[in-house]
Amino acid sequence: DAKTTQPPSMDCAEGRAANLPCNHSTISGNEYVYWYRQIHSQGPQYIIHGLKNNETNEMASLIITEDRKSSTLILPHATLRDTAVYYCIVQYSGGYQKVTFGTGTKLQVIP
Amino acid sequence: NAGVTQTPKFQVLKTGQSMTLQCAQDMNHEYMSWYRQDPGMGLRLIHYSVGAGITDQGEVPNGYNVSRSTTEDFPLRLLSAAPSQTSVYFCASAGEGSNYEQYFGPGTRLTVT
């Protein structure tokens, strides 16, 4: 079973911020939260990851709650090219293990 | 860098045939994995490898074999294709130098008739 829970779909108006939630209530202390997105049928693309502090890069921001049981991916100014399926997963950053992808959130950016 | 490459892009097999899906990466990543994605579904892990000579099973390993003789290559073998193996197959790699973020290939669309 996936370790994360995400809403199946969301809409966002073009130019507005898209806030994608993820629940990971069973995350352990040394597991990171990673976000990927999959545009159409391409291979998934890494967006961002974090442990407990908020993170920002050129693509997005990641807000992790203090208890680390949930997080939010923020696309500050959504464009039509951000229409994709967004996956939130948890994994150890210090090594590799079986990584489970759920079904993600289908984000539709509306003109 | 070419990143992660997969061949072929498309393949049609008849039930019972065997074939090998190729995956290669040029980033010197120690970790490689194979996923399948069925329509409307997320990715399911088939097999993965943590280094040359080391492989392990994922969620859905039945009907597939892998080997890792070099760091660069991680082929996936279908032993006797079945219609249930019709899917899109993605290969991915990850390494310490990239914070273990996974780099995915473009995928192979396999149809088994």
mmCIF file of C-alpha atoms in Angstrom:
data_model
loop_
_atom_site.group_PDB
_atom_site.id
_atom_site.type_symbol
_atom_site.label_atom_id
_atom_site.label_comp_id
_atom_site.label_asym_id
_atom_site.label_seq_id
_atom_site.Cartn_x
_atom_site.Cartn_y
_atom_site.Cartn_z
ATOM 1 C CA ASP A 1 0.000 0.000 0.000
ATOM 2 C CA ALA A 2 1.118 3.533 -0.726
ATOM 3 C CA LYS A 3 2.395 5.413 2.282
ATOM 4 C CA THR A 4 0.765 8.623 1.109
ATOM 5 C CA THR A 5 -2.765 9.838 0.411
ATOM 6 C CA GLN A 6 -3.551 12.496 -2.181
ATOM 7 C CA PRO A 7 -6.797 13.867 -3.646
ATOM 8 C CA PRO A 8 -7.446 12.304 -7.053
ATOM 9 C CA SER A 9 -7.903 15.580 -8.892
ATOM 10 C CA MET A 10 -7.720 19.351 -8.558
ATOM 11 C CA ASP A 11 -8.316 22.370 -10.764
ATOM 12 C CA CYS A 12 -6.369 25.615 -10.699
ATOM 13 C CA ALA A 13 -6.785 28.828 -12.672
ATOM 14 C CA GLU A 14 -3.840 29.807 -14.824
ATOM 15 C CA GLY A 15 -1.608 32.311 -13.040
ATOM 16 C CA ARG A 16 -2.863 31.377 -9.593
ATOM 17 C CA ALA A 17 -1.024 29.320 -7.015
ATOM 18 C CA ALA A 18 -1.681 25.590 -7.064
ATOM 19 C CA ASN A 19 -1.584 23.973 -3.633
ATOM 20 C CA LEU A 20 -1.407 20.197 -3.737
ATOM 21 C CA PRO A 21 -1.833 18.400 -0.399
ATOM 22 C CA CYS A 22 -0.388 15.076 0.672
ATOM 23 C CA ASN A 23 -1.006 13.051 3.799
ATOM 24 C CA HIS A 24 1.807 10.833 5.081
ATOM 25 C CA SER A 25 0.766 10.170 8.664
ATOM 26 C CA THR A 26 2.965 7.056 9.047
ATOM 27 C CA ILE A 27 6.199 8.716 7.905
ATOM 28 C CA SER A 28 9.197 7.729 9.994
ATOM 29 C CA GLY A 29 11.906 10.037 11.286
ATOM 30 C CA ASN A 30 14.457 9.383 8.557
ATOM 31 C CA GLU A 31 12.076 9.379 5.616
ATOM 32 C CA TYR A 32 11.944 12.285 3.232
ATOM 33 C CA VAL A 33 8.987 13.570 1.252
ATOM 34 C CA TYR A 34 9.614 13.616 -2.510
ATOM 35 C CA TRP A 35 7.375 15.101 -5.172
ATOM 36 C CA TYR A 36 7.332 14.094 -8.827
ATOM 37 C CA ARG A 37 5.073 14.966 -11.715
ATOM 38 C CA GLN A 38 4.134 13.108 -14.864
ATOM 39 C CA ILE A 39 3.087 15.119 -17.876
ATOM 40 C CA HIS A 40 0.845 13.152 -20.201
ATOM 41 C CA SER A 41 2.514 9.763 -20.694
ATOM 42 C CA GLN A 42 6.119 10.853 -20.219
ATOM 43 C CA GLY A 43 8.383 9.490 -17.515
ATOM 44 C CA PRO A 44 7.889 11.134 -14.116
ATOM 45 C CA GLN A 45 10.031 14.160 -13.358
ATOM 46 C CA TYR A 46 11.477 15.053 -9.967
ATOM 47 C CA ILE A 47 10.252 18.362 -8.503
ATOM 48 C CA ILE A 48 11.454 18.764 -4.938
ATOM 49 C CA HIS A 49 12.047 16.940 -1.668
ATOM 50 C CA GLY A 50 12.386 17.750 2.020
ATOM 51 C CA LEU A 51 12.781 16.262 5.485
ATOM 52 C CA LYS A 52 11.206 18.707 7.911
ATOM 53 C CA ASN A 53 12.082 22.202 6.818
ATOM 54 C CA ASN A 54 10.257 24.029 4.094
ATOM 55 C CA GLU A 55 12.060 23.896 0.772
ATOM 56 C CA THR A 56 11.971 26.032 -2.352
ATOM 57 C CA ASN A 57 13.527 25.663 -5.758
ATOM 58 C CA GLU A 58 12.937 27.126 -9.189
ATOM 59 C CA MET A 59 9.949 24.882 -9.793
ATOM 60 C CA ALA A 60 8.018 24.833 -6.536
ATOM 61 C CA SER A 61 7.866 25.172 -2.775
ATOM 62 C CA LEU A 62 7.335 22.365 -0.300
ATOM 63 C CA ILE A 63 5.683 23.045 3.034
ATOM 64 C CA ILE A 64 5.900 20.238 5.620
ATOM 65 C CA THR A 65 3.849 20.424 8.813
ATOM 66 C CA GLU A 66 5.664 20.446 12.110
ATOM 67 C CA ASP A 67 4.493 16.929 12.956
ATOM 68 C CA ARG A 68 5.556 15.844 9.429
ATOM 69 C CA LYS A 69 2.276 14.028 8.885
ATOM 70 C CA SER A 70 1.337 16.096 5.872
ATOM 71 C CA SER A 71 2.813 18.403 3.291
ATOM 72 C CA THR A 72 1.781 20.780 0.528
ATOM 73 C CA LEU A 73 3.415 21.316 -2.823
ATOM 74 C CA ILE A 74 2.971 24.870 -4.055
ATOM 75 C CA LEU A 75 3.303 25.913 -7.685
ATOM 76 C CA PRO A 76 3.300 29.697 -7.229
ATOM 77 C CA HIS A 77 2.021 30.725 -10.669
ATOM 78 C CA ALA A 78 0.474 27.752 -12.434
ATOM 79 C CA THR A 79 0.686 27.628 -16.217
ATOM 80 C CA LEU A 80 -1.023 25.323 -18.693
ATOM 81 C CA ARG A 81 2.225 23.370 -18.922
ATOM 82 C CA ASP A 82 1.825 22.440 -15.237
ATOM 83 C CA THR A 83 -1.174 20.255 -16.091
ATOM 84 C CA ALA A 84 0.050 16.825 -14.976
ATOM 85 C CA VAL A 85 -0.295 14.073 -12.409
ATOM 86 C CA TYR A 86 1.608 14.931 -9.233
ATOM 87 C CA TYR A 87 2.955 12.156 -7.007
ATOM 88 C CA CYS A 88 3.961 12.520 -3.387
ATOM 89 C CA ILE A 89 6.111 9.694 -2.036
ATOM 90 C CA VAL A 90 8.183 9.026 1.051
ATOM 91 C CA GLN A 91 11.596 7.421 0.960
ATOM 92 C CA TYR A 92 14.911 7.330 2.755
ATOM 93 C CA SER A 93 17.404 9.750 1.257
ATOM 94 C CA GLY A 94 20.337 7.844 2.645
ATOM 95 C CA GLY A 95 19.728 4.792 0.573
ATOM 96 C CA TYR A 96 17.291 3.032 -1.676
ATOM 97 C CA GLN A 97 14.383 0.843 -0.813
ATOM 98 C CA LYS A 98 11.086 -0.154 -2.335
ATOM 99 C CA VAL A 99 9.392 3.071 -3.334
ATOM 100 C CA THR A 100 5.628 3.033 -3.711
ATOM 101 C CA PHE A 101 3.870 5.489 -5.990
ATOM 102 C CA GLY A 102 0.173 5.963 -5.384
ATOM 103 C CA THR A 103 -2.195 7.241 -8.042
ATOM 104 C CA GLY A 104 -1.274 10.887 -7.429
ATOM 105 C CA THR A 105 -3.284 14.063 -8.003
ATOM 106 C CA LYS A 106 -4.341 15.023 -11.497
ATOM 107 C CA LEU A 107 -3.896 18.806 -11.651
ATOM 108 C CA GLN A 108 -5.793 20.562 -14.409
ATOM 109 C CA VAL A 109 -4.738 24.172 -15.013
ATOM 110 C CA ILE A 110 -7.616 26.077 -16.539
ATOM 111 C CA PRO A 111 -7.088 29.074 -18.863
ATOM 112 C CA ASN B 1 24.608 13.204 -20.486
ATOM 113 C CA ALA B 2 21.869 11.179 -22.156
ATOM 114 C CA GLY B 3 20.323 10.398 -18.769
ATOM 115 C CA VAL B 4 18.190 7.248 -18.736
ATOM 116 C CA THR B 5 17.514 5.653 -22.096
ATOM 117 C CA GLN B 6 15.071 2.860 -22.877
ATOM 118 C CA THR B 7 14.631 0.726 -25.957
ATOM 119 C CA PRO B 8 12.416 -0.038 -27.712
ATOM 120 C CA LYS B 9 9.836 2.753 -27.460
ATOM 121 C CA PHE B 10 7.036 0.488 -28.675
ATOM 122 C CA GLN B 11 6.692 -3.284 -28.886
ATOM 123 C CA VAL B 12 3.938 -5.721 -29.781
ATOM 124 C CA LEU B 13 4.292 -9.327 -28.669
ATOM 125 C CA LYS B 14 2.205 -12.425 -29.026
ATOM 126 C CA THR B 15 1.250 -14.398 -25.956
ATOM 127 C CA GLY B 16 4.075 -16.712 -24.965
ATOM 128 C CA GLN B 17 6.860 -14.783 -26.661
ATOM 129 C CA SER B 18 9.820 -13.538 -24.681
ATOM 130 C CA MET B 19 11.725 -10.298 -24.981
ATOM 131 C CA THR B 20 14.109 -7.976 -23.176
ATOM 132 C CA LEU B 21 13.469 -4.318 -22.463
ATOM 133 C CA GLN B 22 16.713 -2.402 -22.360
ATOM 134 C CA CYS B 23 17.593 0.356 -19.900
ATOM 135 C CA ALA B 24 20.840 2.270 -19.624
ATOM 136 C CA GLN B 25 22.028 5.269 -17.638
ATOM 137 C CA ASP B 26 25.199 7.324 -17.907
ATOM 138 C CA MET B 27 25.084 9.097 -14.542
ATOM 139 C CA ASN B 28 27.001 6.428 -12.592
ATOM 140 C CA HIS B 29 23.944 5.871 -10.407
ATOM 141 C CA GLU B 30 24.079 2.861 -8.141
ATOM 142 C CA TYR B 31 20.309 2.412 -7.916
ATOM 143 C CA MET B 32 18.119 1.356 -10.821
ATOM 144 C CA SER B 33 14.534 0.178 -10.934
ATOM 145 C CA TRP B 34 11.744 -0.928 -13.238
ATOM 146 C CA TYR B 35 8.116 0.185 -12.913
ATOM 147 C CA ARG B 36 4.995 -0.617 -14.857
ATOM 148 C CA GLN B 37 2.084 1.753 -15.296
ATOM 149 C CA ASP B 38 -1.319 0.529 -16.344
ATOM 150 C CA PRO B 39 -3.960 2.952 -17.684
ATOM 151 C CA GLY B 40 -5.186 5.344 -14.995
ATOM 152 C CA MET B 41 -2.913 3.807 -12.413
ATOM 153 C CA GLY B 42 0.191 4.862 -10.563
ATOM 154 C CA LEU B 43 3.582 3.254 -10.985
ATOM 155 C CA ARG B 44 4.178 -0.170 -9.534
ATOM 156 C CA LEU B 45 7.672 -1.379 -8.769
ATOM 157 C CA ILE B 46 8.678 -4.600 -10.548
ATOM 158 C CA HIS B 47 12.356 -5.091 -9.633
ATOM 159 C CA TYR B 48 15.146 -2.905 -8.407
ATOM 160 C CA SER B 49 18.916 -3.001 -7.987
ATOM 161 C CA VAL B 50 21.165 -1.291 -5.461
ATOM 162 C CA GLY B 51 24.351 -1.969 -7.408
ATOM 163 C CA ALA B 52 26.020 -4.240 -9.926
ATOM 164 C CA GLY B 53 25.286 -7.862 -9.091
ATOM 165 C CA ILE B 54 22.501 -7.037 -6.618
ATOM 166 C CA THR B 55 18.801 -7.159 -7.458
ATOM 167 C CA ASP B 56 15.598 -7.536 -5.487
ATOM 168 C CA GLN B 57 11.879 -7.883 -6.069
ATOM 169 C CA GLY B 58 9.376 -5.071 -5.962
ATOM 170 C CA GLU B 59 5.585 -5.199 -5.695
ATOM 171 C CA VAL B 60 4.822 -7.081 -8.924
ATOM 172 C CA PRO B 61 7.829 -9.249 -9.885
ATOM 173 C CA ASN B 62 6.053 -12.303 -11.266
ATOM 174 C CA GLY B 63 6.738 -12.961 -14.928
ATOM 175 C CA TYR B 64 9.825 -10.737 -15.042
ATOM 176 C CA ASN B 65 13.545 -11.304 -14.568
ATOM 177 C CA VAL B 66 16.349 -8.785 -14.174
ATOM 178 C CA SER B 67 20.105 -8.791 -13.896
ATOM 179 C CA ARG B 68 22.666 -6.076 -13.240
ATOM 180 C CA SER B 69 26.049 -7.015 -14.618
ATOM 181 C CA THR B 70 27.226 -3.414 -15.006
ATOM 182 C CA THR B 71 26.443 -0.120 -13.297
ATOM 183 C CA GLU B 72 25.061 1.303 -16.527
ATOM 184 C CA ASP B 73 22.623 -1.383 -17.689
ATOM 185 C CA PHE B 74 19.535 -2.945 -16.127
ATOM 186 C CA PRO B 75 17.581 -5.068 -18.633
ATOM 187 C CA LEU B 76 14.103 -6.402 -17.879
ATOM 188 C CA ARG B 77 13.212 -9.789 -19.346
ATOM 189 C CA LEU B 78 9.703 -11.001 -19.974
ATOM 190 C CA LEU B 79 9.901 -14.768 -19.879
ATOM 191 C CA SER B 80 6.575 -15.706 -21.489
ATOM 192 C CA ALA B 81 4.477 -12.673 -22.337
ATOM 193 C CA ALA B 82 0.845 -12.552 -21.233
ATOM 194 C CA PRO B 83 -1.896 -10.011 -22.085
ATOM 195 C CA SER B 84 -1.824 -8.916 -18.422
ATOM 196 C CA GLN B 85 1.665 -7.566 -19.063
ATOM 197 C CA THR B 86 0.356 -5.012 -21.533
ATOM 198 C CA SER B 87 1.536 -1.786 -19.952
ATOM 199 C CA VAL B 88 3.962 1.109 -20.123
ATOM 200 C CA TYR B 89 7.309 0.254 -18.571
ATOM 201 C CA PHE B 90 9.544 2.882 -17.026
ATOM 202 C CA CYS B 91 13.120 2.483 -15.936
ATOM 203 C CA ALA B 92 14.615 4.829 -13.349
ATOM 204 C CA SER B 93 17.965 5.447 -11.723
ATOM 205 C CA ALA B 94 19.077 7.274 -8.605
ATOM 206 C CA GLY B 95 22.290 7.975 -6.789
ATOM 207 C CA GLU B 96 23.820 9.646 -3.787
ATOM 208 C CA GLY B 97 25.112 12.463 -5.951
ATOM 209 C CA SER B 98 21.556 13.436 -6.914
ATOM 210 C CA ASN B 99 20.045 13.169 -3.411
ATOM 211 C CA TYR B 100 18.456 9.902 -4.503
ATOM 212 C CA GLU B 101 15.922 11.655 -6.700
ATOM 213 C CA GLN B 102 14.889 9.231 -9.385
ATOM 214 C CA TYR B 103 15.554 9.963 -13.043
ATOM 215 C CA PHE B 104 13.067 8.234 -15.302
ATOM 216 C CA GLY B 105 13.429 7.074 -18.861
ATOM 217 C CA PRO B 106 10.851 7.863 -21.566
ATOM 218 C CA GLY B 107 9.127 4.495 -21.229
ATOM 219 C CA THR B 108 8.403 1.459 -23.383
ATOM 220 C CA ARG B 109 4.819 0.817 -24.483
ATOM 221 C CA LEU B 110 4.259 -2.927 -24.613
ATOM 222 C CA THR B 111 1.184 -4.613 -26.043
ATOM 223 C CA VAL B 112 0.704 -8.367 -25.704
ATOM 224 C CA THR B 113 -1.946 -9.883 -27.941
#
